[in-house]
């Protein structure tokens, strides 16, 4: 497995990983709502902006030349946010998410980050386990609109 900064050429692969992961993970969401959200959040223009924004790290994990995971984080002052994190379902449980998280923390600490937050839908038990294994603590709740409905999400925080 290789970790590297994402490039514009990775946009379609990132979308594919996100789509497959969401369909596998979020049973409570309608398939159309997932596809619309992926097309919006991971559209070419949004990804291009994410890849060029200052204070940002956007990484992909490759296995045998194929993108199998990614993470996207940004720092504002001393606080970093994990905006996106996904590992294709066929490659989960192999340490890819942990490797992406560790590299993201390293890259974002170059911006003097002291604390990191991550948000995930409250229904994602696998996500909860992952963030707790990385040392995050549940520190709050918020909502996000997906498919025209407000969904509850959990906020996790890690002090560095």
mmCIF file of C-alpha atoms in Angstrom:
data_model
loop_
_atom_site.group_PDB
_atom_site.id
_atom_site.type_symbol
_atom_site.label_atom_id
_atom_site.label_comp_id
_atom_site.label_asym_id
_atom_site.label_seq_id
_atom_site.Cartn_x
_atom_site.Cartn_y
_atom_site.Cartn_z
ATOM 1 C CA UNK A 1 0.000 0.000 0.000
ATOM 2 C CA UNK A 2 1.180 3.517 -0.823
ATOM 3 C CA UNK A 3 -0.068 6.774 0.728
ATOM 4 C CA UNK A 4 0.318 9.924 -1.331
ATOM 5 C CA UNK A 5 -1.251 13.351 -1.829
ATOM 6 C CA UNK A 6 -4.372 13.215 -3.987
ATOM 7 C CA UNK A 7 -4.243 14.757 -7.455
ATOM 8 C CA UNK A 8 -6.882 16.010 -9.879
ATOM 9 C CA UNK A 9 -6.554 12.703 -11.735
ATOM 10 C CA UNK A 10 -7.832 10.894 -8.602
ATOM 11 C CA UNK A 11 -11.262 12.574 -8.572
ATOM 12 C CA UNK A 12 -13.204 9.733 -10.221
ATOM 13 C CA UNK A 13 -11.505 7.094 -8.060
ATOM 14 C CA UNK A 14 -12.225 9.097 -4.888
ATOM 15 C CA UNK A 15 -15.905 9.344 -5.900
ATOM 16 C CA UNK A 16 -16.040 5.595 -6.563
ATOM 17 C CA UNK A 17 -14.531 4.740 -3.163
ATOM 18 C CA UNK A 18 -16.901 7.166 -1.436
ATOM 19 C CA UNK A 19 -19.968 5.825 -3.280
ATOM 20 C CA UNK A 20 -19.183 2.160 -2.606
ATOM 21 C CA UNK A 21 -18.347 2.888 1.035
ATOM 22 C CA UNK A 22 -21.513 4.900 1.665
ATOM 23 C CA UNK A 23 -23.746 2.279 0.023
ATOM 24 C CA UNK A 24 -22.148 -0.394 2.206
ATOM 25 C CA UNK A 25 -22.151 1.656 5.427
ATOM 26 C CA UNK A 26 -25.301 3.771 5.614
ATOM 27 C CA UNK A 27 -28.244 1.354 5.407
ATOM 28 C CA UNK A 28 -30.654 4.002 6.649
ATOM 29 C CA UNK A 29 -30.070 6.236 3.606
ATOM 30 C CA UNK A 30 -31.901 5.762 0.324
ATOM 31 C CA UNK A 31 -29.625 4.795 -2.567
ATOM 32 C CA UNK A 32 -30.655 7.904 -4.533
ATOM 33 C CA UNK A 33 -29.848 10.157 -1.565
ATOM 34 C CA UNK A 34 -26.394 8.587 -1.313
ATOM 35 C CA UNK A 35 -25.706 9.040 -5.013
ATOM 36 C CA UNK A 36 -26.884 12.669 -4.981
ATOM 37 C CA UNK A 37 -24.758 13.430 -1.905
ATOM 38 C CA UNK A 38 -21.656 11.810 -3.401
ATOM 39 C CA UNK A 39 -22.143 13.689 -6.677
ATOM 40 C CA UNK A 40 -22.452 16.955 -4.726
ATOM 41 C CA UNK A 41 -19.776 16.513 -2.043
ATOM 42 C CA UNK A 42 -17.299 14.775 -4.345
ATOM 43 C CA UNK A 43 -18.009 16.559 -7.641
ATOM 44 C CA UNK A 44 -15.044 17.601 -9.777
ATOM 45 C CA UNK A 45 -15.234 21.292 -8.811
ATOM 46 C CA UNK A 46 -15.580 20.611 -5.063
ATOM 47 C CA UNK A 47 -12.677 18.174 -5.126
ATOM 48 C CA UNK A 48 -10.566 20.595 -7.130
ATOM 49 C CA UNK A 49 -11.219 23.303 -4.515
ATOM 50 C CA UNK A 50 -10.413 20.871 -1.702
ATOM 51 C CA UNK A 51 -7.127 19.896 -3.311
ATOM 52 C CA UNK A 52 -5.960 23.500 -3.630
ATOM 53 C CA UNK A 53 -7.195 25.069 -0.388
ATOM 54 C CA UNK A 54 -4.439 26.319 1.965
ATOM 55 C CA UNK A 55 -4.165 24.471 5.298
ATOM 56 C CA UNK A 56 -5.502 21.305 3.698
ATOM 57 C CA UNK A 57 -4.227 17.747 3.376
ATOM 58 C CA UNK A 58 -5.962 15.361 0.965
ATOM 59 C CA UNK A 59 -4.436 11.896 0.807
ATOM 60 C CA UNK A 60 -5.183 8.691 -1.058
ATOM 61 C CA UNK A 61 -4.186 5.118 -0.319
ATOM 62 C CA UNK A 62 -3.297 2.922 -3.280
ATOM 63 C CA UNK A 63 -3.058 -0.845 -3.441
ATOM 64 C CA UNK A 64 -1.766 -2.392 -6.656
ATOM 65 C CA UNK A 65 -2.115 0.994 -8.400
ATOM 66 C CA UNK A 66 -5.783 1.388 -7.427
ATOM 67 C CA UNK A 67 -7.148 4.046 -5.053
ATOM 68 C CA UNK A 68 -8.713 2.112 -2.164
ATOM 69 C CA UNK A 69 -9.086 4.858 0.433
ATOM 70 C CA UNK A 70 -8.749 8.560 1.080
ATOM 71 C CA UNK A 71 -8.878 11.216 3.759
ATOM 72 C CA UNK A 72 -9.276 14.969 3.651
ATOM 73 C CA UNK A 73 -8.531 17.319 6.517
ATOM 74 C CA UNK A 74 -8.191 21.044 7.030
ATOM 75 C CA UNK A 75 -6.735 23.235 9.776
ATOM 76 C CA UNK A 76 -8.123 26.549 10.981
ATOM 77 C CA UNK A 77 -5.980 28.164 13.674
ATOM 78 C CA UNK A 78 -5.087 25.358 16.116
ATOM 79 C CA UNK A 79 -7.995 23.032 15.297
ATOM 80 C CA UNK A 80 -8.113 20.487 12.497
ATOM 81 C CA UNK A 81 -11.151 18.799 11.016
ATOM 82 C CA UNK A 82 -11.296 15.427 9.325
ATOM 83 C CA UNK A 83 -13.713 16.338 6.549
ATOM 84 C CA UNK A 84 -13.689 13.024 4.715
ATOM 85 C CA UNK A 85 -12.370 9.536 5.454
ATOM 86 C CA UNK A 86 -13.260 6.395 3.536
ATOM 87 C CA UNK A 87 -11.754 3.005 2.820
ATOM 88 C CA UNK A 88 -13.387 0.831 0.179
ATOM 89 C CA UNK A 89 -15.360 -2.003 1.829
ATOM 90 C CA UNK A 90 -13.216 -4.632 0.084
ATOM 91 C CA UNK A 91 -10.118 -3.201 1.794
ATOM 92 C CA UNK A 92 -11.384 -2.430 5.293
ATOM 93 C CA UNK A 93 -9.756 -4.118 8.279
ATOM 94 C CA UNK A 94 -6.286 -4.001 6.691
ATOM 95 C CA UNK A 95 -4.948 -0.934 8.540
ATOM 96 C CA UNK A 96 -5.508 1.464 5.644
ATOM 97 C CA UNK A 97 -7.754 3.801 7.640
ATOM 98 C CA UNK A 98 -5.261 3.905 10.506
ATOM 99 C CA UNK A 99 -2.383 4.639 8.128
ATOM 100 C CA UNK A 100 -4.397 7.424 6.462
ATOM 101 C CA UNK A 101 -5.327 8.897 9.848
ATOM 102 C CA UNK A 102 -1.741 8.855 11.121
ATOM 103 C CA UNK A 103 -0.409 10.494 7.956
ATOM 104 C CA UNK A 104 -3.209 13.091 8.021
ATOM 105 C CA UNK A 105 -2.292 14.003 11.604
ATOM 106 C CA UNK A 106 1.380 14.339 10.632
ATOM 107 C CA UNK A 107 0.606 16.507 7.625
ATOM 108 C CA UNK A 108 -1.825 18.763 9.483
ATOM 109 C CA UNK A 109 0.508 19.222 12.458
ATOM 110 C CA UNK A 110 2.756 21.093 10.043
ATOM 111 C CA UNK A 111 0.091 23.820 10.404
ATOM 112 C CA UNK A 112 0.476 23.849 14.246
ATOM 113 C CA UNK A 113 -2.704 21.885 14.901
ATOM 114 C CA UNK A 114 -3.324 21.121 18.591
ATOM 115 C CA UNK A 115 -6.703 19.391 18.352
ATOM 116 C CA UNK A 116 -8.537 17.404 15.706
ATOM 117 C CA UNK A 117 -12.256 16.848 15.232
ATOM 118 C CA UNK A 118 -14.110 14.302 13.156
ATOM 119 C CA UNK A 119 -17.804 14.010 12.401
ATOM 120 C CA UNK A 120 -19.713 10.930 11.317
ATOM 121 C CA UNK A 121 -23.341 9.881 11.176
ATOM 122 C CA UNK A 122 -24.456 8.615 14.566
ATOM 123 C CA UNK A 123 -25.591 5.346 12.987
ATOM 124 C CA UNK A 124 -22.071 4.399 11.849
ATOM 125 C CA UNK A 125 -20.877 1.971 14.536
ATOM 126 C CA UNK A 126 -17.787 1.085 12.500
ATOM 127 C CA UNK A 127 -16.858 4.758 12.314
ATOM 128 C CA UNK A 128 -17.368 5.155 16.064
ATOM 129 C CA UNK A 129 -15.079 2.181 16.770
ATOM 130 C CA UNK A 130 -12.471 3.500 14.339
ATOM 131 C CA UNK A 131 -12.310 6.978 15.860
ATOM 132 C CA UNK A 132 -12.245 5.618 19.423
ATOM 133 C CA UNK A 133 -9.382 3.271 18.466
ATOM 134 C CA UNK A 134 -7.481 6.328 17.189
ATOM 135 C CA UNK A 135 -7.910 8.037 20.577
ATOM 136 C CA UNK A 136 -10.840 10.325 19.756
ATOM 137 C CA UNK A 137 -13.502 10.990 22.380
ATOM 138 C CA UNK A 138 -17.144 11.702 21.682
ATOM 139 C CA UNK A 139 -17.589 15.395 22.509
ATOM 140 C CA UNK A 140 -20.891 16.431 20.971
ATOM 141 C CA UNK A 141 -23.564 16.098 18.342
ATOM 142 C CA UNK A 142 -24.612 18.067 15.305
ATOM 143 C CA UNK A 143 -26.818 17.569 12.274
ATOM 144 C CA UNK A 144 -26.154 17.346 8.558
ATOM 145 C CA UNK A 145 -28.643 17.412 5.702
ATOM 146 C CA UNK A 146 -28.540 14.361 3.448
ATOM 147 C CA UNK A 147 -31.280 13.541 0.957
ATOM 148 C CA UNK A 148 -33.391 16.469 2.135
ATOM 149 C CA UNK A 149 -33.465 15.202 5.724
ATOM 150 C CA UNK A 150 -31.560 16.277 8.808
ATOM 151 C CA UNK A 151 -29.386 13.447 10.092
ATOM 152 C CA UNK A 152 -27.759 13.237 13.502
ATOM 153 C CA UNK A 153 -23.984 13.112 13.496
ATOM 154 C CA UNK A 154 -21.500 12.635 16.306
ATOM 155 C CA UNK A 155 -18.528 14.929 16.886
ATOM 156 C CA UNK A 156 -15.309 13.260 18.024
ATOM 157 C CA UNK A 157 -12.288 15.181 19.337
ATOM 158 C CA UNK A 158 -8.636 14.239 19.708
ATOM 159 C CA UNK A 159 -6.213 16.459 21.662
ATOM 160 C CA UNK A 160 -2.707 16.203 20.279
#
